[in-house]
Short mmCIF file of C-alpha atoms and ligand atoms in Angstrom, two decimals:
data_model
loop_
_atom_site.label_atom_id
_atom_site.label_comp_id
_atom_site.label_asym_id
_atom_site.label_seq_id
_atom_site.Cartn_x
_atom_site.Cartn_y
_atom_site.Cartn_z
CA MET A 1 101.53 100.37 70.52
CA THR A 2 103.69 99.95 74.12
CA VAL A 3 103.25 96.85 75.63
CA VAL A 4 103.58 95.76 79.15
CA MET A 5 103.33 92.92 81.56
CA ILE A 6 101.75 93.04 83.95
CA THR A 7 102.47 90.02 87.38
CA GLY A 8 100.25 88.92 89.42
CA GLY A 9 97.51 90.36 86.62
CA ALA A 10 94.27 87.94 87.80
CA GLY A 11 94.50 89.45 91.29
CA PHE A 12 93.88 91.98 93.91
CA ILE A 13 95.42 94.38 92.25
CA GLY A 14 96.84 93.95 89.58
CA SER A 15 93.66 93.34 87.80
CA HIS A 16 92.28 96.55 88.45
CA LEU A 17 95.57 97.90 86.48
CA CYS A 18 94.58 95.54 82.90
CA ASP A 19 91.37 97.61 83.29
CA ILE A 20 93.60 101.25 83.03
CA TYR A 21 96.14 99.99 80.80
CA LEU A 22 93.69 98.44 78.40
CA SER A 23 91.41 102.01 78.85
CA GLU A 24 94.29 103.65 78.56
CA GLY A 25 95.79 101.89 74.80
CA PHE A 26 98.68 99.66 75.96
CA GLU A 27 97.99 95.96 75.17
CA VAL A 28 98.67 93.72 78.17
CA VAL A 29 100.08 90.56 79.15
CA CYS A 30 98.97 89.50 82.13
CA VAL A 31 101.15 86.85 83.99
CA ASP A 32 99.58 84.86 86.87
CA ASN A 33 99.68 81.27 88.18
CA LEU A 34 96.56 81.71 89.86
CA VAL A 35 97.38 80.91 92.70
CA SER A 36 95.19 83.92 94.53
CA GLY A 37 94.02 85.62 91.50
CA LYS A 38 91.24 84.86 89.86
CA MET A 39 89.77 84.05 86.53
CA GLU A 40 86.60 85.88 87.24
CA ASN A 41 88.65 89.26 87.46
CA ILE A 42 89.94 89.30 84.03
CA GLU A 43 87.33 87.16 82.53
CA ALA A 44 85.96 91.37 80.42
CA HIS A 45 88.41 91.25 79.28
CA LEU A 46 89.52 87.72 77.77
CA ASN A 47 87.89 88.24 74.01
CA ASN A 48 90.34 91.75 73.90
CA GLU A 49 93.07 91.26 70.65
CA LYS A 50 94.84 93.84 73.68
CA PHE A 51 95.04 91.69 75.81
CA HIS A 52 97.15 88.14 76.49
CA PHE A 53 96.34 86.00 79.79
CA GLU A 54 100.13 83.70 80.59
CA LYS A 55 99.27 81.14 83.43
CA ILE A 56 103.19 81.56 84.25
CA ASP A 57 104.87 80.81 87.25
CA ILE A 58 107.60 83.45 87.93
CA SER A 59 109.46 81.01 89.98
CA ASN A 60 110.20 78.51 86.63
CA ARG A 61 112.85 80.48 84.73
CA GLU A 62 112.63 78.77 81.28
CA ASP A 63 108.74 80.38 81.50
CA VAL A 64 109.58 83.29 82.39
CA ALA A 65 112.20 83.84 79.67
CA LYS A 66 109.47 82.65 76.53
CA ILE A 67 107.42 84.44 77.40
CA PHE A 68 109.57 88.04 77.49
CA GLN A 69 110.45 86.49 73.91
CA GLN A 70 107.42 85.88 72.69
CA TYR A 71 106.02 89.90 73.84
CA LYS A 72 108.81 92.02 73.88
CA PRO A 73 107.29 94.95 76.77
CA GLU A 74 107.90 97.39 77.11
CA ILE A 75 106.86 98.26 80.99
CA VAL A 76 106.69 95.59 83.47
CA ASN A 77 104.43 96.32 85.91
CA HIS A 78 105.02 93.67 89.13
CA HIS A 79 102.49 92.38 91.31
CA ALA A 80 102.59 88.82 91.25
CA ALA A 81 103.74 87.95 94.91
CA GLN A 82 103.30 85.64 98.08
CA LYS A 83 101.49 89.07 100.08
CA SER A 84 101.47 86.81 103.45
CA VAL A 85 103.45 88.12 106.28
CA ALA A 86 101.99 85.18 108.37
CA ASP A 87 102.54 82.68 105.39
CA SER A 88 105.85 84.06 104.85
CA VAL A 89 107.04 82.98 109.16
CA LEU A 90 105.52 79.60 108.33
CA ASP A 91 106.54 79.00 104.92
CA PRO A 92 109.35 80.98 104.24
CA PHE A 93 111.10 79.16 101.45
CA LEU A 94 107.65 79.68 99.38
CA ASP A 95 108.31 83.74 100.03
CA LEU A 96 111.84 82.99 98.55
CA ASN A 97 111.10 81.29 95.81
CA THR A 98 108.34 83.75 94.74
CA ASN A 99 108.72 86.82 95.76
CA LEU A 100 112.87 87.35 95.43
CA TYR A 101 113.31 84.25 92.55
CA GLY A 102 110.87 85.06 90.69
CA LEU A 103 111.99 88.83 90.84
CA LEU A 104 115.34 87.57 89.76
CA ASN A 105 113.84 85.49 86.87
CA ILE A 106 111.81 88.61 85.40
CA LEU A 107 115.08 90.35 86.12
CA ASP A 108 117.21 87.74 83.96
CA ALA A 109 114.31 88.38 81.03
CA ILE A 110 115.15 91.80 81.01
CA LYS A 111 118.46 91.77 80.46
CA SER A 112 117.89 89.88 76.54
CA ASN A 113 114.80 91.79 76.32
CA PRO A 114 115.53 95.53 77.07
CA ILE A 115 112.64 97.62 78.98
CA LYS A 116 112.42 100.86 79.66
CA ASN A 117 110.53 100.82 82.75
CA PHE A 118 110.07 98.91 85.50
CA ILE A 119 107.45 99.17 88.45
CA TYR A 120 108.24 97.71 91.73
CA VAL A 121 105.70 96.74 94.40
CA SER A 122 107.37 96.34 98.12
CA SER A 123 105.45 97.35 100.80
CA GLY A 124 105.29 100.36 103.65
CA GLY A 125 103.69 98.57 106.47
CA ALA A 126 106.14 95.38 106.11
CA LEU A 127 109.42 97.57 105.82
CA SER A 128 108.27 100.20 108.01
CA LYS A 129 110.61 101.17 111.53
CA GLU A 130 109.37 100.88 114.95
CA ILE A 131 107.19 104.46 115.37
CA VAL A 132 107.05 105.79 118.42
CA GLY A 133 104.58 109.11 119.56
CA ASP A 134 102.78 110.43 116.55
CA GLU A 135 106.13 109.96 113.86
CA THR A 136 105.26 108.60 110.65
CA SER A 137 107.41 105.59 108.59
CA VAL A 138 109.33 107.89 105.97
CA GLU A 139 111.06 106.25 102.47
CA THR A 140 114.84 106.70 104.65
CA ASP A 141 113.88 105.14 107.48
CA LYS A 142 116.41 101.72 108.42
CA PRO A 143 113.51 99.68 108.39
CA GLN A 144 112.74 96.19 110.72
CA GLN A 145 112.58 93.21 108.78
CA ALA A 146 110.98 91.58 110.78
CA SER A 147 108.99 88.92 108.62
CA PRO A 148 111.36 87.24 106.30
CA TYR A 149 107.93 88.83 103.48
CA ALA A 150 109.81 92.55 104.98
CA ILE A 151 112.97 90.65 104.13
CA ASN A 152 112.57 89.79 100.15
CA LYS A 153 110.85 92.85 99.58
CA PHE A 154 113.63 94.55 100.50
CA ALA A 155 116.08 92.75 99.06
CA GLY A 156 113.58 92.90 95.78
CA GLU A 157 113.83 96.58 95.95
CA ASN A 158 117.94 96.10 96.19
CA TYR A 159 117.42 93.81 93.01
CA ILE A 160 116.26 96.68 91.36
CA LYS A 161 118.08 99.23 92.09
CA VAL A 162 121.40 97.15 91.12
CA TYR A 163 119.57 95.91 88.11
CA THR A 164 118.97 99.72 87.01
CA LYS A 165 121.70 100.92 86.30
CA LEU A 166 123.38 97.00 84.98
CA TYR A 167 120.96 97.39 82.44
CA LYS A 168 119.79 100.73 81.77
CA PHE A 169 115.59 101.10 82.47
CA GLU A 170 113.80 103.25 84.81
CA TYR A 171 111.74 103.00 87.77
CA THR A 172 109.59 103.19 90.55
CA ILE A 173 109.55 101.65 93.95
CA LEU A 174 106.12 101.65 94.47
CA ARG A 175 105.35 100.71 98.95
CA TYR A 176 102.19 100.59 99.42
CA ALA A 177 100.34 100.43 103.24
CA ASN A 178 97.31 98.45 103.50
CA VAL A 179 95.34 98.30 99.73
CA TYR A 180 92.41 97.56 100.13
CA GLY A 181 89.12 97.77 97.51
CA ASN A 182 86.20 95.35 95.22
CA ARG A 183 88.15 92.30 94.29
CA GLN A 184 89.92 91.49 97.24
CA ILE A 185 91.21 87.81 97.95
CA PRO A 186 90.71 87.55 101.84
CA ASP A 187 93.56 85.97 102.86
CA GLY A 188 97.24 87.42 104.60
CA GLU A 189 98.66 90.22 106.02
CA CYS A 190 97.03 93.42 103.59
CA GLY A 191 93.14 91.47 104.03
CA VAL A 192 92.03 92.51 107.47
CA ILE A 193 89.33 93.80 105.06
CA PRO A 194 88.21 91.48 103.11
CA ILE A 195 88.01 89.08 106.35
CA PHE A 196 86.00 91.13 108.83
CA LEU A 197 83.60 91.74 106.12
CA ASN A 198 83.07 87.69 105.01
CA ASN A 199 82.34 87.76 108.21
CA ILE A 200 80.27 90.01 108.70
CA LEU A 201 78.79 89.27 105.60
CA ALA A 202 77.85 85.86 106.85
CA ASP A 203 76.77 86.75 109.87
CA LYS A 204 79.79 85.30 111.55
CA PRO A 205 82.42 87.05 114.81
CA SER A 206 85.48 88.84 113.59
CA VAL A 207 89.07 87.93 115.71
CA LEU A 208 91.65 90.13 116.73
CA MET A 209 94.64 90.60 117.21
CA THR A 210 96.12 92.48 120.11
CA TYR A 211 98.58 93.36 122.03
CA GLU A 212 98.68 94.14 125.85
CA ASP A 213 99.34 97.52 125.45
CA MET A 214 96.94 97.94 122.16
CA PRO A 215 94.33 96.46 122.79
CA ARG A 216 92.30 98.21 119.73
CA GLY A 217 94.91 95.72 117.96
CA CYS A 218 98.21 96.58 115.71
CA THR A 219 97.78 99.94 113.40
CA ARG A 220 97.97 100.14 110.31
CA ASP A 221 97.25 102.80 106.98
CA TYR A 222 94.93 102.32 105.14
CA VAL A 223 95.00 103.37 101.12
CA PHE A 224 91.86 103.03 98.72
CA ILE A 225 92.27 101.36 95.79
CA GLU A 226 91.24 104.32 93.30
CA ASP A 227 94.80 106.14 94.68
CA VAL A 228 96.89 102.57 94.58
CA LYS A 229 95.15 103.04 89.74
CA GLU A 230 95.97 106.52 89.79
CA ILE A 231 99.49 106.45 90.74
CA ASN A 232 100.46 103.47 88.81
CA LYS A 233 98.98 105.39 86.39
CA LEU A 234 101.28 108.44 87.00
CA VAL A 235 105.10 106.79 87.83
CA THR A 236 104.32 104.39 83.88
CA HIS A 237 104.33 107.47 82.76
CA THR A 238 106.72 109.27 84.79
CA PRO A 239 109.15 107.26 86.09
CA LEU A 240 110.39 108.23 89.45
CA ASN A 241 113.30 106.24 90.07
CA THR A 242 113.50 105.95 94.10
CA GLU A 243 111.11 104.41 95.72
CA ILE A 244 107.65 106.27 97.77
CA ASN A 245 105.02 105.32 100.40
CA ILE A 246 101.58 105.14 98.89
CA GLY A 247 99.26 105.50 101.79
CA THR A 248 96.60 108.30 103.60
CA GLY A 249 99.36 109.43 106.42
CA ILE A 250 96.53 108.19 108.58
CA GLU A 251 96.81 105.32 111.21
CA ILE A 252 93.85 103.51 111.82
CA PRO A 253 93.84 100.64 114.71
CA ILE A 254 92.56 97.53 113.57
CA LEU A 255 89.21 97.48 115.96
CA ASP A 256 88.01 100.44 114.26
CA ILE A 257 88.61 99.38 111.13
CA TYR A 258 86.05 96.22 111.27
CA ASN A 259 84.13 99.19 113.77
CA THR A 260 83.65 101.57 110.19
CA LEU A 261 82.23 98.38 108.26
CA ALA A 262 79.90 96.62 111.02
CA GLU A 263 78.60 100.48 110.82
CA ILE A 264 78.37 100.96 106.47
CA PHE A 265 77.73 97.23 106.18
CA GLU A 266 75.12 97.11 109.40
CA SER A 267 76.61 93.96 111.62
CA ASN A 268 76.37 93.43 115.02
CA GLN A 269 79.10 91.00 115.26
CA PRO A 270 80.87 90.36 118.46
CA ILE A 271 84.71 90.69 117.75
CA LEU A 272 87.01 87.92 119.67
CA ARG A 273 89.83 89.22 120.97
CA LYS A 274 93.74 86.65 120.47
CA PRO A 275 97.33 87.44 121.00
CA PRO A 276 99.33 88.43 117.77
CA ARG A 277 101.22 86.48 115.28
CA LEU A 278 104.49 86.15 114.74
CA GLY A 279 105.90 88.77 112.66
CA ASP A 280 103.34 91.31 112.71
CA VAL A 281 105.04 95.07 112.92
CA LYS A 282 102.78 96.86 115.72
CA ARG A 283 102.47 99.89 114.19
CA SER A 284 102.32 101.49 110.65
CA VAL A 285 101.21 104.39 108.76
CA LEU A 286 103.49 106.03 106.03
CA ASN A 287 104.32 109.76 105.78
CA THR A 288 102.97 110.99 101.69
CA ASP A 289 105.60 113.71 101.65
CA LYS A 290 107.73 112.46 99.13
CA ALA A 291 105.27 111.11 96.55
CA LYS A 292 103.50 114.98 96.29
CA GLN A 293 106.66 117.07 95.89
CA LEU A 294 107.55 114.32 93.45
CA ILE A 295 104.48 113.49 91.31
CA GLY A 296 101.66 115.26 93.26
CA TRP A 297 99.90 112.61 94.09
CA LYS A 298 97.79 112.51 97.38
CA ALA A 299 94.95 110.12 98.13
CA LYS A 300 92.26 111.46 97.76
CA TYR A 301 90.37 109.05 99.98
CA GLU A 302 89.75 108.12 103.54
CA LEU A 303 88.91 104.89 105.19
CA ASN A 304 84.83 106.21 105.80
CA ASP A 305 84.64 106.92 101.38
CA GLY A 306 86.88 104.80 100.11
CA LEU A 307 84.31 101.70 102.36
CA LYS A 308 81.09 103.23 101.03
CA MET A 309 82.69 103.22 97.22
CA LEU A 310 83.24 99.18 98.24
CA LYS A 311 80.12 98.73 98.69
CA GLU A 312 78.47 100.41 96.45
CA ASP A 313 80.91 98.53 94.21
CA MET A 314 79.89 95.22 95.50
CA GLN A 315 76.14 96.46 95.44
CA ARG A 316 76.70 97.11 91.74
CA GLU A 317 78.19 93.95 90.82
CA GLY A 318 75.38 91.74 92.34
CA LYS A 319 78.19 90.24 95.02
CA ILE A 320 75.62 91.81 98.06
N1 LIG B 401 97.00 93.97 98.95
C1 LIG B 401 97.84 95.02 99.99
O1 LIG B 401 97.19 95.34 101.20
C2 LIG B 401 99.11 95.25 99.94
C3 LIG B 401 100.44 95.48 100.17
C4 LIG B 401 101.37 96.39 100.02
C5 LIG B 401 102.25 95.60 99.15
N2 LIG B 401 100.65 94.88 98.03
C6 LIG B 401 101.70 94.40 97.04
O2 LIG B 401 101.09 94.43 95.80
C7 LIG B 401 101.02 93.09 95.70
C8 LIG B 401 99.48 92.78 95.21
O3 LIG B 401 99.05 92.16 95.45
P1 LIG B 401 96.96 91.93 95.79
O4 LIG B 401 96.99 92.82 97.73
O5 LIG B 401 97.15 92.20 94.46
O6 LIG B 401 97.60 90.00 96.10
P2 LIG B 401 96.55 89.14 95.54
O7 LIG B 401 97.26 87.60 95.94
O8 LIG B 401 95.57 89.50 94.91
O9 LIG B 401 97.32 89.19 93.68
C9 LIG B 401 98.81 88.36 93.76
C10 LIG B 401 98.42 87.37 92.79
O10 LIG B 401 99.35 87.04 92.18
C11 LIG B 401 100.36 85.60 91.75
N3 LIG B 401 101.06 85.75 92.01
C12 LIG B 401 101.33 84.29 93.69
N4 LIG B 401 102.55 84.22 93.37
C13 LIG B 401 102.58 84.13 92.13
C14 LIG B 401 103.74 82.60 91.07
N5 LIG B 401 104.72 82.42 91.98
N6 LIG B 401 103.90 83.50 89.67
C15 LIG B 401 102.40 84.37 89.05
N7 LIG B 401 101.70 84.32 89.59
C16 LIG B 401 101.69 84.20 91.34
C17 LIG B 401 98.69 85.68 92.44
O11 LIG B 401 97.64 83.96 91.84
C18 LIG B 401 97.35 86.75 92.31
O12 LIG B 401 96.99 86.74 91.14
C19 LIG B 401 101.59 92.65 95.61
O13 LIG B 401 103.26 92.17 95.79
C20 LIG B 401 101.92 92.42 97.56
O14 LIG B 401 102.74 92.12 98.24
C21 LIG B 401 99.64 94.02 98.16
#
């Protein structure tokens, strides 16, 4: 049976990956230090003999090496990260420790425990170039690298490309847009939807960071978790050995996100304005033609459909 190691497996995206890998018959090693991940996200699997949870901090080299020796995974799907752009500005050392040293510890463990396939998660939004007019960001653009988070994610991509040649494994780099869906943890750059949603459900106002020339806030590309699950499945079976953008190609101002959420979740709460945060990319929208050409992946869900499905998921689980 093929063993897959999912780092960050108790988090938002990682826990959905635990679900799909188990349903596809893999043995799953979920590695997480629970700094933002939650046991409730993986609770359903704790009695499954094909599922192993290891509470490990990936910045601890010895612990990472031990886990590799113990389970000998053939596939690594690396989702553990400090994921907030704003926090990476406040504490660049934590970002470096988790997002780069943590990755290096994993790559170092691969030297003596060979793997076949590495899936590395990067950020299309943070690595986007400065968007002008109606252009979209393509993988060959020069990244802005406007934050320690972006610098470390990009450096991580480069480490993967070096290690794949040195230690002969295949890889795919997934540059996600902003992902949203059930189980998302309301913090960080990626968390605007759960942050707004928490406020709406608590009947509290939300805050919008605006620029003088962008009164509706920054723009982002939002991709639904079902589409993200699909691309992870595809590149698990067919590594692409390159980086691909994973988004919708639709640029949405944050105010429009709020208004759509308020409509679907029936709220009249106002939105308050504040100046922007340091390190934020003003506009980002991803061109996903490369994913379509290489592996036939294209986002199926537009924001309205994804948010309606999120509401149904939350209702089914009794969260609202
Ligand atoms: N959610 C998005 O919109 C988005 C967009 C672009 C990229 N990403 C990337 O996707 C990945 C997953 O993001 P998410 O939204 O699911 O976040 P998340 O916070 O829900 O998941 C991250 C997981 O990593 C774990 N973790 C953090 N530091 C760790 C450490 N030192 N050792 C072990 N585990 C650790 C956390 O406990 C958590 O379970 C991250 O790499 C993030 O940078 C996410």
